[in-house]
Amino acid sequence: MQHFWSVPRITRRAWKVWHRNIVVFFRTWKVNFFPPLIEAFLYLFAIGLGIGSYVREIEGIPYVNFIAPAILAISVMNSAFFECTYGSYVRMYYQKSFDAMIATPLSIEDVIAGELLWGATRSLLYVIIMLPVLAAFGVISLPLSLLAIPLAFLGGLMFAGIAMCFTAVTPSIDTLNYPSFLLITPMALFSGTFFPVTLMPVLFQYIALALLPLTHLVAIMRMLTLPALTGMLVLHLIWILIVTAIFCIIAINLMRKRLIV
Amino acid sequence: MGATIPDIIEAIHLEKTFGSIKAVDGISFAVKKGEVFGFLGPNGAGKTSTMKIIACVSPRTSGTLRVFGMDPDISPAEIKQRLGVVPQETNLDPDFTCYGNLFTYSRYFDIPPDAAQKKAEELLEFVQLSEKRDVTVEKLSGGMKRRLILARALVNNPDLLILDEPTIGLDPQARHLIWERLKLLQAQGNTIVLTTHYLDEAERLCDRLVIMDNGKILVEGSPADLVKKYVGNEIVEVEKTPDVLSCLEKNRIPFEITGDTVQIATESSRDVARVLFDHCSPHKVLTRPATLEDVFLKLAGRKLRE
Ligand SMILES: Nc1ncnc2c1ncn2[C@@H]1O[C@H](COP(=O)(O)OP(=O)(O)O)[C@@H](O)[C@H]1O
Ligand SMILES: [Mg+2]
C-alpha cells in the first residue's frame, strides 16, 4: 500500500511530454478551439437566458451571472478529465506513445506528470477561450475574473489526477464510460453549479462539500466572477490543493505499476 | 595496468520472472564495443524480456547488469541517453509525419532544434524515406515503418543500438533494405545488440551470438564457430529408406531423421557420399554447407513450436 503514497521523482523532462501534446493540439487548433466557444454560447443561451427568464435571480444575483462561473468550472473539469482518460488511454494503449517515450531519458513518472500538466493546460486554454465570451455578455466581473485562468490550471490538475487514476486501472477504453457517467455528469449538476448547494437536503450538502471536487472549484470561481470574496476561499483552495496532490501522486504510482513490468 | 576497454554490456545471472513464468532464467553474457551481438531463439525464448531489461524499461528480477558500466536500476536516464532502441512492437507517433516523429523524438534527448532538424533530414536520407518526409506514419508500409523506427533509434547518435526483431513481418525486399543499412552501421563501428528468430538474419549480421530457449542461453559463439563446433562443415541429405538406414548403421555413420529425409553432418561430404553410393544404393543425395539452422535444430530440438 505504501507504494501508492510514495512521492514520485519527477524531472523537468516532464515538460517535453507536455510540449509534444501542445504541439499536436495547436496543429489542429480549429477543431480544438471551437468546442469551448460553442459550449459557452450554448450554456449561456439555453440555461442562462432560457431558464434564466423564469428564475431571474438566485440569492439576489441574476441567474446568468450565477451560472457563468459554473460554466467555467464544468469546462475545467471536462477538458482535463476527458483528456486524461480517453486521450491518455489512446496514447498509452493504442498509440504506445508512453512505451516509445520511456525508451528515451524520460521516466514513466516524467511521462505521466507531463500528461497531467497537459490536462491542466487544456483546462486553462479552454477558460482563456471562454472568458471573452462571458465578458462580452457582461456576466462576469473584471479584472478579478482573470484569476479564473490560474485557477483553471489548478482545478484542471486536480481533475487530471483523478482521471489518470481511472486510466491506470481501467481494463479497456469502454469501462472509462463509468466514471464519466457516474461521477462527472452528476458532479456537473449537483456541485452548486446551476442551483445553490443549500437547496439540497443537509446530508447531500455535506456530501457535496466533502466529496465533490467540483463544488470547491465552482465556489472559488463564483467568488471571483461575481465578485464576492470571503475567507471561505482559503478553505476551498486548501481542499483543492490537498486533493490534487493526493490524486496526482496516486495516479503516477498506479501508472508505474501498470506500465513497468 | 593494461588499458582494457570495458564491456558495453555485462550481465551475470540475469533473471526475469512474470508471476510463475521465468522469462529470463539466469543468463550471463558480455557485449564488447563495436561488435554485433545477436540473441537467436524461438518465440517466447525471453529475447524481448532481455532487451527491455537492457533498455532500462523493465526492471530485472535478480542478477547483475551493467550497461556502459552503469546499473539500469540506478542510472536509467544516463544509460538511455546513450541508447538507440528499435522495439519489437512498432510505436511510431501517429500524430506526426515521418520528419515530425524524428524531430519530436530528438527533443526527448535534449537535442537542440537546429541539430535535431539537420539530423532528422540526414536520417530520412539514410533510411531512404526522404520522399515520405511529410507523410503521416499511418500511410507507410510495414517496411517503411521499421526503417523509420531505425532512423528514430539513431537521432541521439547512440553508443549502443538495441534492435528487437528489426525485420519482423517484412517481405524479403524490405528485409534486405534493413540488413543493408545495418551492415553500414556495423561498418561504422557501432555496437549493436539484436534479437531475431530468423536464422539467416543472425548468420548474416552477427559477429557473435547466443542461442536462447526457455529463458536460458544454450550456446555462445560466432556463427561459423558454432556451426563447426556443433554440426560440422557440411550436411548430406539422403532419402529415408530402410536400406539406407541399415546401411548407415552398419557403417557407423551418425545421422538424424527429419521427416522423410536422413541428415548426416560431416566434415567431408565426399567421403560420406562415397560410402552411400558404394554400399547403400541411395535414391536422392544432396550435399549442402551446414548452417546455423542445423545448430539450432540440433540444440533446440525439432519439436514444433507455436
Ligand atoms: N508482461 C508480461 N507478463 C507476463 N508474461 C510475459 C510478459 N512478457 C513476456 N512474458 C512471457 O515471458 C516469456 C518470454 O517472452 P519474450 O521475452 O517476449 O520472448 P521472445 O521475445 O523471445 O519471443 C514468454 O513466455 C512470455 O509469454
Ligand atoms: Mg520478442
Coordinates of C-alpha atoms and ligand atoms in Angstrom, one line a residue:
Chain A
M1 CA 0.0 0.0 0.0
Q2 CA 2.8 2.4 0.9
H3 CA 3.8 2.0 -2.7
F4 CA 0.9 4.2 -3.8
W5 CA 1.8 7.0 -1.5
S6 CA 5.5 7.4 -2.1
V7 CA 6.2 10.7 -3.7
P8 CA 7.4 10.0 -7.3
R9 CA 10.6 11.5 -8.6
I10 CA 9.7 13.8 -11.4
T11 CA 12.2 15.8 -13.5
R12 CA 11.9 18.8 -15.8
R13 CA 11.7 16.3 -18.7
A14 CA 8.0 16.1 -17.9
W15 CA 7.6 19.3 -19.9
K16 CA 8.8 17.5 -23.0
V17 CA 5.7 15.3 -22.9
W18 CA 3.6 18.4 -22.3
H19 CA 5.3 20.1 -25.2
R20 CA 4.5 17.1 -27.5
N21 CA 0.8 17.3 -26.7
I22 CA 0.5 21.0 -27.0
V23 CA 2.2 20.9 -30.4
V24 CA -0.4 18.4 -31.6
F25 CA -3.2 20.5 -30.0
F26 CA -2.2 23.7 -31.8
R27 CA -1.7 21.9 -35.1
T28 CA -5.4 21.0 -35.1
W29 CA -6.4 24.2 -33.3
K30 CA -9.5 24.8 -35.4
V31 CA -11.0 21.5 -34.2
N32 CA -9.8 22.2 -30.6
F33 CA -10.9 25.8 -30.2
F34 CA -14.5 25.6 -31.3
P35 CA -15.9 23.3 -28.6
P36 CA -15.3 25.6 -25.7
L37 CA -16.6 28.6 -27.6
I38 CA -19.8 26.8 -28.7
E39 CA -20.2 25.3 -25.2
A40 CA -20.0 28.8 -23.7
F41 CA -22.7 30.1 -26.1
L42 CA -24.9 27.0 -25.6
Y43 CA -24.9 27.2 -21.8
L44 CA -25.5 30.9 -21.8
F45 CA -28.4 30.8 -24.2
A46 CA -30.1 27.5 -23.1
I47 CA -29.7 27.7 -19.4
G48 CA -28.7 31.3 -18.7
L49 CA -31.3 33.1 -20.9
G50 CA -33.8 30.2 -21.2
I51 CA -34.1 29.1 -17.6
G52 CA -33.0 32.5 -16.5
S53 CA -36.1 34.1 -17.9
Y54 CA -38.1 32.1 -15.3
V55 CA -35.6 32.0 -12.4
R56 CA -34.3 35.6 -12.9
E57 CA -32.4 35.7 -9.6
I58 CA -30.7 33.4 -7.2
E59 CA -29.7 34.8 -3.8
G60 CA -30.1 38.2 -5.3
I61 CA -27.8 37.5 -8.2
P62 CA -29.0 37.5 -11.8
Y63 CA -29.3 33.8 -12.8
V64 CA -26.9 34.1 -15.8
N65 CA -24.3 35.6 -13.6
F66 CA -24.9 32.8 -11.1
I67 CA -24.2 30.1 -13.6
A68 CA -21.4 31.9 -15.5
P69 CA -18.7 30.6 -13.0
A70 CA -20.2 27.1 -13.2
I71 CA -19.8 27.1 -17.0
L72 CA -16.1 27.8 -16.5
A73 CA -15.7 25.3 -13.7
I74 CA -17.5 22.5 -15.6
S75 CA -15.4 23.2 -18.6
V76 CA -12.2 23.0 -16.5
M77 CA -13.4 19.6 -15.2
N78 CA -14.5 18.2 -18.5
S79 CA -11.4 19.2 -20.5
A80 CA -8.9 17.8 -18.0
F81 CA -10.9 14.8 -17.2
F82 CA -11.6 13.7 -20.8
E83 CA -8.0 14.5 -21.9
C84 CA -6.5 12.3 -19.1
T85 CA -9.0 9.5 -19.5
Y86 CA -9.7 8.9 -23.2
G87 CA -6.9 11.0 -24.5
S88 CA -4.2 9.5 -22.3
Y89 CA -5.6 6.0 -22.7
V90 CA -5.4 6.2 -26.5
R91 CA -1.8 7.5 -26.3
M92 CA -0.9 4.8 -23.8
Y93 CA -2.7 1.7 -25.2
Y94 CA -3.4 2.3 -28.9
Q95 CA -0.5 4.5 -29.9
K96 CA 2.1 3.0 -27.5
S97 CA 3.4 6.6 -27.1
F98 CA 4.4 6.0 -23.5
D99 CA 6.4 2.9 -24.4
A100 CA 8.2 5.0 -27.0
M101 CA 8.9 7.8 -24.6
I102 CA 10.3 5.7 -21.8
A103 CA 12.9 4.3 -24.1
T104 CA 14.4 7.8 -24.0
P105 CA 15.8 9.5 -20.9
L106 CA 12.2 10.2 -19.9
S107 CA 11.0 8.1 -17.0
I108 CA 7.4 6.8 -16.6
E109 CA 7.0 9.4 -13.8
D110 CA 8.0 12.2 -16.2
V111 CA 5.6 10.9 -18.9
I112 CA 2.6 10.8 -16.6
A113 CA 3.5 14.1 -14.9
G114 CA 3.7 15.6 -18.4
E115 CA 0.3 14.2 -19.3
L116 CA -1.2 15.7 -16.1
L117 CA 0.4 19.1 -16.8
W118 CA -1.0 18.9 -20.3
G119 CA -4.5 18.0 -19.0
A120 CA -4.4 21.1 -16.7
T121 CA -3.1 23.2 -19.5
R122 CA -6.0 22.2 -21.7
S123 CA -8.4 23.4 -18.9
L124 CA -6.5 26.7 -18.8
L125 CA -6.7 27.2 -22.6
Y126 CA -10.5 26.5 -22.5
V127 CA -11.1 29.1 -19.8
I128 CA -9.0 31.6 -21.8
I129 CA -11.2 31.0 -24.8
M130 CA -14.5 31.2 -22.8
L131 CA -13.7 34.2 -20.7
P132 CA -14.0 36.8 -23.5
V133 CA -17.4 35.4 -24.4
L134 CA -18.7 35.6 -20.9
A135 CA -17.2 39.1 -20.5
A136 CA -18.8 40.2 -23.8
F137 CA -22.2 39.2 -22.3
G138 CA -21.3 41.1 -19.2
V139 CA -22.0 38.2 -16.9
I140 CA -18.5 38.2 -15.1
S141 CA -16.7 40.9 -13.3
L142 CA -13.3 42.1 -14.5
P143 CA -10.4 42.2 -13.7
L144 CA -10.9 39.7 -10.8
S145 CA -12.3 37.1 -13.2
L146 CA -8.9 36.9 -14.8
L147 CA -7.8 34.9 -11.8
A148 CA -10.0 32.1 -13.2
I149 CA -7.1 31.4 -15.6
P150 CA -4.6 30.2 -12.9
L151 CA -7.4 28.6 -11.0
A152 CA -8.3 26.7 -14.2
F153 CA -4.8 25.2 -14.2
L154 CA -5.0 24.1 -10.5
G155 CA -8.6 22.8 -10.9
G156 CA -7.5 21.1 -14.2
L157 CA -4.6 19.4 -12.5
M158 CA -7.0 18.1 -9.8
F159 CA -9.3 16.5 -12.4
A160 CA -6.4 15.3 -14.5
G161 CA -5.1 13.4 -11.4
I162 CA -8.5 11.9 -10.7
A163 CA -8.9 11.0 -14.4
M164 CA -5.4 9.4 -14.6
C165 CA -6.2 7.1 -11.7
F166 CA -9.1 5.7 -13.6
T167 CA -7.0 5.4 -16.7
A168 CA -4.4 3.5 -14.7
V169 CA -6.8 0.8 -13.6
T170 CA -9.3 0.6 -16.4
P171 CA -9.3 -2.7 -18.2
S172 CA -10.4 -1.2 -21.5
I173 CA -11.4 2.1 -23.1
D174 CA -15.1 1.3 -22.7
T175 CA -15.0 1.0 -18.9
L176 CA -13.9 4.6 -18.8
N177 CA -17.5 5.4 -19.5
Y178 CA -18.4 4.5 -15.9
P179 CA -16.6 7.4 -14.2
S180 CA -17.8 9.7 -16.9
F181 CA -21.5 8.9 -16.3
L182 CA -21.4 8.0 -12.6
L183 CA -19.1 10.8 -11.4
I184 CA -18.6 13.6 -13.9
T185 CA -22.2 14.0 -15.1
P186 CA -23.8 14.0 -11.6
M187 CA -21.0 16.3 -10.4
A188 CA -21.8 18.8 -13.1
L189 CA -25.3 19.0 -11.8
F190 CA -25.0 18.8 -8.0
S191 CA -22.0 20.8 -7.1
G192 CA -23.6 24.2 -6.7
T193 CA -23.4 24.7 -10.4
F194 CA -26.9 25.5 -11.7
F195 CA -28.5 25.9 -8.2
P196 CA -27.0 26.5 -4.8
V197 CA -25.8 23.6 -2.8
T198 CA -28.0 24.9 0.1
L199 CA -31.2 23.9 -1.9
M200 CA -30.3 20.2 -1.3
P201 CA -31.1 18.2 1.9
V202 CA -28.4 18.9 4.6
L203 CA -26.9 15.4 4.2
F204 CA -26.3 16.0 0.5
Q205 CA -24.8 19.3 1.2
Y206 CA -22.2 17.7 3.4
I207 CA -21.6 15.0 0.8
A208 CA -21.2 17.7 -1.9
L209 CA -18.7 19.7 0.2
A210 CA -16.8 16.7 1.5
L211 CA -16.5 14.6 -1.6
L212 CA -17.3 16.5 -4.8
P213 CA -14.2 18.3 -6.1
L214 CA -16.3 20.4 -8.4
T215 CA -18.1 22.0 -5.5
H216 CA -15.0 23.7 -4.3
L217 CA -13.9 24.8 -7.8
V218 CA -17.3 26.3 -8.5
A219 CA -17.3 28.1 -5.2
I220 CA -14.0 29.8 -5.8
M221 CA -14.9 30.5 -9.4
R222 CA -18.1 32.2 -8.2
M223 CA -16.3 34.3 -5.7
L224 CA -14.0 35.6 -8.4
T225 CA -16.6 36.3 -11.1
L226 CA -19.4 37.9 -9.1
P227 CA -17.1 39.1 -7.3
A228 CA -17.9 38.1 -3.7
L229 CA -14.7 37.2 -1.9
T230 CA -14.9 35.6 1.6
G231 CA -12.5 33.8 3.9
M232 CA -14.0 30.6 2.7
L233 CA -11.9 30.9 -0.4
V234 CA -8.8 29.8 1.5
L235 CA -10.5 26.7 2.8
H236 CA -11.7 25.7 -0.7
L237 CA -8.3 26.3 -2.0
I238 CA -6.6 24.2 0.6
W239 CA -9.1 21.4 -0.1
I240 CA -8.3 21.5 -3.8
L241 CA -4.5 21.6 -3.2
I242 CA -4.6 18.6 -0.9
V243 CA -6.9 16.5 -3.2
T244 CA -4.8 17.5 -6.2
A245 CA -1.6 16.4 -4.6
I246 CA -3.1 13.1 -3.4
F247 CA -4.6 12.1 -6.7
C248 CA -1.6 13.1 -8.8
I249 CA 0.7 11.1 -6.6
I250 CA -1.5 8.0 -6.7
A251 CA -2.1 8.4 -10.4
I252 CA 1.6 8.3 -11.2
N253 CA 2.3 5.4 -8.9
L254 CA -0.7 3.4 -10.3
M255 CA 0.5 4.1 -13.8
R256 CA 4.0 2.9 -13.0
K257 CA 2.5 -0.2 -11.6
R258 CA 0.6 -0.8 -14.8
L259 CA 3.3 0.0 -17.3
I260 CA 6.6 -1.0 -15.7
V261 CA 6.6 -4.8 -15.5
Chain B
M1 CA 48.0 -1.6 -15.7
G2 CA 46.8 -2.6 -19.2
A3 CA 44.1 -0.3 -20.6
T4 CA 41.3 -2.8 -21.2
I5 CA 38.2 -1.4 -22.9
P6 CA 35.3 -2.1 -20.6
D7 CA 32.4 -4.1 -22.0
I8 CA 29.4 -2.2 -23.2
I9 CA 27.0 -4.7 -21.5
E10 CA 27.9 -7.1 -18.8
A11 CA 25.2 -9.4 -17.5
I12 CA 25.6 -12.0 -14.8
H13 CA 22.9 -14.4 -13.8
L14 CA 20.2 -12.1 -15.2
E15 CA 16.7 -13.2 -14.2
K16 CA 13.2 -12.0 -15.0
T17 CA 10.1 -13.6 -13.8
F18 CA 6.5 -12.7 -14.5
G19 CA 4.5 -14.4 -11.8
S20 CA 5.4 -18.0 -12.1
I21 CA 6.9 -17.6 -15.6
K22 CA 10.6 -17.4 -15.8
A23 CA 11.1 -15.4 -18.9
V24 CA 14.8 -15.0 -18.4
D25 CA 16.4 -17.7 -16.4
G26 CA 19.9 -16.8 -15.2
I27 CA 21.7 -15.7 -18.3
S28 CA 25.2 -14.3 -18.4
F29 CA 26.8 -12.6 -21.4
A30 CA 29.1 -9.7 -22.3
V31 CA 28.9 -7.4 -25.3
K32 CA 32.1 -5.7 -26.5
K33 CA 32.5 -2.3 -28.1
G34 CA 32.0 -2.4 -31.8
E35 CA 30.5 -5.8 -32.2
V36 CA 27.2 -7.0 -33.4
F37 CA 25.8 -9.4 -30.8
G38 CA 22.8 -11.5 -31.5
F39 CA 20.1 -13.2 -29.5
L40 CA 18.7 -16.0 -31.6
G41 CA 15.7 -18.1 -30.4
P42 CA 12.2 -19.1 -31.0
N43 CA 9.2 -17.1 -29.8
G44 CA 8.9 -17.0 -26.1
A45 CA 12.6 -17.7 -25.6
G46 CA 13.0 -14.5 -23.5
K47 CA 14.7 -12.3 -26.0
T48 CA 12.4 -9.3 -25.7
S49 CA 12.4 -9.5 -22.0
T50 CA 16.2 -9.4 -22.1
M51 CA 16.2 -6.4 -24.4
K52 CA 13.7 -4.5 -22.2
I53 CA 15.9 -5.0 -19.2
I54 CA 19.0 -3.8 -21.0
A55 CA 17.0 -0.8 -22.3
C56 CA 16.1 0.2 -18.8
V57 CA 12.3 -0.1 -19.4
S58 CA 11.7 -3.2 -17.4
P59 CA 13.5 -4.0 -14.1
R60 CA 15.3 -7.2 -13.7
T61 CA 14.2 -9.6 -11.0
S62 CA 17.7 -10.5 -10.0
G63 CA 21.3 -10.7 -11.2
T64 CA 23.9 -8.1 -12.0
L65 CA 23.7 -5.9 -15.0
R66 CA 26.0 -3.1 -16.2
V67 CA 25.4 -1.0 -19.3
F68 CA 28.2 1.4 -20.1
G69 CA 29.4 0.4 -16.6
M70 CA 26.2 1.8 -15.0
D71 CA 23.4 0.0 -13.3
P72 CA 20.0 0.3 -15.0
D73 CA 18.3 0.3 -11.6
I74 CA 20.3 3.4 -10.5
S75 CA 21.1 5.4 -13.6
P76 CA 18.4 4.7 -16.2
A77 CA 18.3 8.2 -17.7
E78 CA 22.1 8.3 -18.1
I79 CA 22.1 5.0 -19.9
K80 CA 19.0 5.7 -22.0
Q81 CA 20.6 9.0 -23.2
R82 CA 23.2 6.8 -25.0
L83 CA 20.9 4.1 -26.3
G84 CA 19.0 3.7 -29.5
V85 CA 16.1 1.3 -29.4
V86 CA 14.1 -0.4 -32.1
P87 CA 11.3 -2.2 -30.2
Q88 CA 9.7 -5.3 -31.4
E89 CA 6.3 -3.6 -31.5
T90 CA 6.1 -0.6 -33.8
N91 CA 5.3 2.5 -31.7
L92 CA 5.7 5.5 -34.0
D93 CA 3.7 8.6 -33.1
P94 CA 0.6 8.6 -35.5
D95 CA 0.1 12.3 -34.7
F96 CA 3.2 13.2 -36.6
T97 CA 4.8 12.9 -40.0
C98 CA 8.0 10.9 -40.6
Y99 CA 10.0 14.1 -40.1
G100 CA 7.9 15.0 -37.1
N101 CA 8.5 11.7 -35.5
L102 CA 12.3 12.1 -35.7
F103 CA 12.2 15.7 -34.6
T104 CA 9.8 15.1 -31.7
Y105 CA 11.9 12.2 -30.5
S106 CA 15.1 14.3 -30.6
R107 CA 13.5 16.6 -28.1
Y108 CA 13.2 13.8 -25.6
F109 CA 17.0 13.5 -25.8
D110 CA 17.6 17.3 -25.2
I111 CA 19.0 17.7 -28.7
P112 CA 18.9 21.4 -29.7
P113 CA 16.3 22.1 -32.5
D114 CA 18.9 23.1 -35.2
A115 CA 20.9 19.9 -34.7
A116 CA 17.7 17.8 -34.5
Q117 CA 16.5 19.2 -37.7
K118 CA 19.7 18.5 -39.6
K119 CA 20.0 15.0 -38.1
A120 CA 16.3 14.2 -39.0
E121 CA 16.9 15.1 -42.6
E122 CA 20.1 13.1 -42.7
L123 CA 18.5 10.0 -41.2
L124 CA 15.5 10.2 -43.5
E125 CA 18.0 10.1 -46.3
F126 CA 19.9 7.2 -44.6
V127 CA 16.8 5.0 -44.4
Q128 CA 15.6 6.2 -47.8
L129 CA 12.5 7.9 -46.7
S130 CA 13.2 11.4 -47.8
E131 CA 10.3 11.2 -50.2
K132 CA 8.0 10.4 -47.4
R133 CA 9.2 13.2 -45.2
D134 CA 5.8 14.9 -44.8
V135 CA 3.6 11.8 -44.8
T136 CA 1.9 10.7 -41.6
V137 CA 3.1 7.3 -40.4
E138 CA -0.2 5.5 -40.9
K139 CA 0.4 5.8 -44.7
L140 CA 3.7 4.0 -44.6
S141 CA 4.2 0.3 -45.5
G142 CA 5.4 -2.1 -42.8
G143 CA 9.0 -2.0 -44.2
M144 CA 8.9 1.8 -44.2
K145 CA 7.7 1.9 -40.6
R146 CA 10.5 -0.4 -39.5
R147 CA 13.0 1.8 -41.3
L148 CA 11.6 5.0 -39.7
I149 CA 11.9 3.3 -36.3
L150 CA 15.5 2.5 -37.1
A151 CA 16.1 6.2 -38.0
R152 CA 14.4 7.2 -34.8
A153 CA 16.7 5.0 -32.8
L154 CA 19.6 6.9 -34.3
V155 CA 18.6 10.5 -33.5
N156 CA 20.9 10.7 -30.5
N157 CA 24.0 9.1 -32.1
P158 CA 23.7 6.2 -29.7
D159 CA 26.7 4.3 -28.4
L160 CA 24.6 1.1 -28.3
L161 CA 21.8 0.1 -30.7
I162 CA 19.3 -2.4 -29.4
L163 CA 17.2 -4.0 -32.2
D164 CA 14.4 -6.3 -31.2
E165 CA 13.4 -8.3 -34.3
P166 CA 14.3 -5.5 -36.7
T167 CA 12.8 -7.2 -39.7
I168 CA 9.8 -8.9 -38.2
G169 CA 6.9 -9.4 -40.5
L170 CA 8.7 -7.9 -43.6
D171 CA 8.9 -9.2 -47.1
P172 CA 12.3 -10.2 -48.5
Q173 CA 13.0 -6.9 -50.2
A174 CA 12.2 -4.9 -47.1
R175 CA 14.4 -7.2 -45.0
H176 CA 17.3 -6.8 -47.4
L177 CA 17.0 -3.0 -47.3
I178 CA 17.2 -3.0 -43.5
W179 CA 20.1 -5.5 -43.5
E180 CA 22.0 -3.3 -45.8
R181 CA 21.5 -0.3 -43.5
L182 CA 22.6 -2.4 -40.5
K183 CA 25.7 -3.5 -42.3
L184 CA 26.6 0.1 -42.9
L185 CA 26.1 0.9 -39.3
Q186 CA 28.2 -2.1 -38.4
A187 CA 31.0 -0.9 -40.7
Q188 CA 30.9 2.4 -39.0
G189 CA 31.9 0.7 -35.8
N190 CA 28.6 0.8 -34.0
T191 CA 27.9 -1.6 -31.2
I192 CA 24.6 -3.4 -31.9
V193 CA 22.6 -5.9 -30.0
L194 CA 19.9 -7.6 -32.0
T195 CA 17.3 -10.3 -31.5
T196 CA 15.9 -12.4 -34.2
H197 CA 14.2 -15.7 -34.8
Y198 CA 15.4 -15.7 -38.4
L199 CA 18.5 -17.9 -38.6
D200 CA 19.6 -16.4 -41.9
E201 CA 19.4 -12.9 -40.3
A202 CA 21.6 -13.9 -37.4
E203 CA 24.1 -15.7 -39.6
R204 CA 24.3 -12.7 -41.9
L205 CA 24.6 -9.9 -39.3
C206 CA 26.1 -11.2 -36.1
D207 CA 29.8 -11.2 -35.1
R208 CA 28.8 -13.2 -32.1
L209 CA 25.5 -14.7 -30.9
V210 CA 23.8 -16.7 -28.3
I211 CA 21.1 -19.2 -28.9
M212 CA 18.3 -18.8 -26.3
D213 CA 15.5 -21.1 -25.5
N214 CA 13.2 -21.2 -22.5
G215 CA 14.9 -18.2 -20.9
K216 CA 18.3 -19.9 -21.0
I217 CA 21.4 -19.5 -23.2
L218 CA 22.2 -22.7 -24.9
V219 CA 25.4 -21.8 -26.7
E220 CA 27.5 -18.7 -27.5
G221 CA 30.0 -18.1 -30.3
S222 CA 30.4 -16.7 -33.8
P223 CA 28.0 -18.2 -36.3
A224 CA 30.9 -20.0 -38.2
D225 CA 32.4 -21.4 -35.0
L226 CA 29.0 -22.6 -33.7
V227 CA 28.3 -24.4 -37.0
K228 CA 31.7 -26.0 -36.9
K229 CA 31.6 -27.0 -33.3
Y230 CA 28.1 -28.4 -33.2
V231 CA 27.4 -29.6 -36.7
G232 CA 30.5 -29.8 -38.8
N233 CA 31.2 -28.4 -42.2
E234 CA 28.6 -30.0 -44.4
I235 CA 25.3 -31.8 -44.4
V236 CA 24.5 -34.7 -46.6
E237 CA 20.8 -35.3 -47.1
V238 CA 19.5 -38.6 -48.4
E239 CA 16.0 -40.0 -48.8
K240 CA 14.9 -42.2 -46.0
T241 CA 14.6 -45.9 -47.0
P242 CA 15.1 -49.0 -44.8
D243 CA 18.1 -49.9 -46.9
V244 CA 19.8 -46.6 -46.3
L245 CA 19.1 -46.7 -42.6
S246 CA 20.5 -50.1 -42.0
C247 CA 23.4 -49.3 -44.3
L248 CA 24.3 -46.2 -42.3
E249 CA 24.1 -48.1 -39.1
K250 CA 26.4 -50.8 -40.5
N251 CA 29.0 -48.3 -41.5
R252 CA 28.7 -46.5 -38.2
I253 CA 27.8 -43.1 -39.7
P254 CA 25.8 -41.0 -37.2
F255 CA 22.6 -39.5 -38.7
E256 CA 19.4 -37.7 -37.8
I257 CA 16.0 -38.3 -39.3
T258 CA 13.7 -35.4 -40.2
G259 CA 10.5 -36.3 -41.9
D260 CA 11.3 -38.5 -44.9
T261 CA 15.0 -37.5 -45.2
V262 CA 18.1 -38.5 -43.3
Q263 CA 20.6 -35.9 -42.5
I264 CA 24.3 -36.6 -42.0
A265 CA 26.5 -33.9 -40.5
T266 CA 30.1 -34.3 -41.6
E267 CA 33.5 -32.7 -42.2
S268 CA 33.7 -34.3 -45.6
S269 CA 30.6 -34.8 -47.6
R270 CA 32.7 -36.6 -50.3
D271 CA 33.6 -39.4 -48.0
V272 CA 30.0 -39.9 -46.8
A273 CA 28.7 -39.7 -50.3
R274 CA 31.1 -42.3 -51.5
V275 CA 30.1 -44.7 -48.8
L276 CA 26.5 -44.1 -49.6
F277 CA 26.9 -44.7 -53.3
D278 CA 29.2 -47.6 -52.9
H279 CA 27.2 -49.5 -50.3
C280 CA 23.7 -48.1 -49.7
S281 CA 22.1 -47.6 -53.1
P282 CA 20.5 -44.3 -52.2
H283 CA 17.7 -42.7 -54.2
K284 CA 18.4 -39.0 -53.8
V285 CA 21.5 -37.5 -52.3
L286 CA 22.0 -33.8 -51.6
T287 CA 25.1 -32.1 -50.2
R288 CA 25.0 -28.6 -48.7
P289 CA 27.0 -26.5 -46.3
A290 CA 25.9 -26.7 -42.7
T291 CA 24.1 -23.6 -41.3
L292 CA 23.1 -22.1 -38.1
E293 CA 19.7 -23.7 -38.6
D294 CA 21.3 -27.1 -38.2
V295 CA 22.9 -26.0 -35.0
F296 CA 19.6 -24.6 -33.8
L297 CA 17.6 -27.6 -34.7
K298 CA 20.2 -29.9 -33.1
L299 CA 20.2 -27.9 -29.8
A300 CA 16.6 -26.8 -29.5
G301 CA 15.2 -30.0 -30.9
R302 CA 12.9 -30.4 -33.8
K303 CA 9.7 -30.3 -31.9
L304 CA 7.1 -28.0 -33.4
R305 CA 6.7 -24.6 -31.6
E306 CA 3.8 -22.4 -31.8
Ligands
LIG1 N1 4.4 -8.6 -19.5 C1 4.5 -10.0 -19.4 N2 3.7 -10.6 -18.5 C2 3.7 -11.9 -18.4 N3 4.4 -12.8 -19.1 C3 5.3 -12.2 -20.0 C4 5.3 -10.8 -20.2 N4 6.2 -10.5 -21.2 C5 6.7 -11.7 -21.6 N5 6.1 -12.7 -20.9 C6 6.4 -14.1 -21.1 O1 7.8 -14.3 -21.0 C7 8.3 -15.3 -21.9 C8 9.3 -14.7 -22.8 O2 8.8 -13.7 -23.6 P1 9.6 -12.8 -24.6 O3 10.7 -12.2 -23.8 O4 8.7 -11.8 -25.2 O5 10.2 -13.8 -25.6 P2 10.7 -13.6 -27.1 O6 11.0 -12.1 -27.3 O7 12.0 -14.4 -27.2 O8 9.7 -14.1 -28.0 C9 7.1 -15.8 -22.7 O9 6.6 -16.9 -22.1 C10 6.1 -14.7 -22.5 O10 4.8 -15.1 -22.5
MG2 MG 10.3 -10.9 -28.8

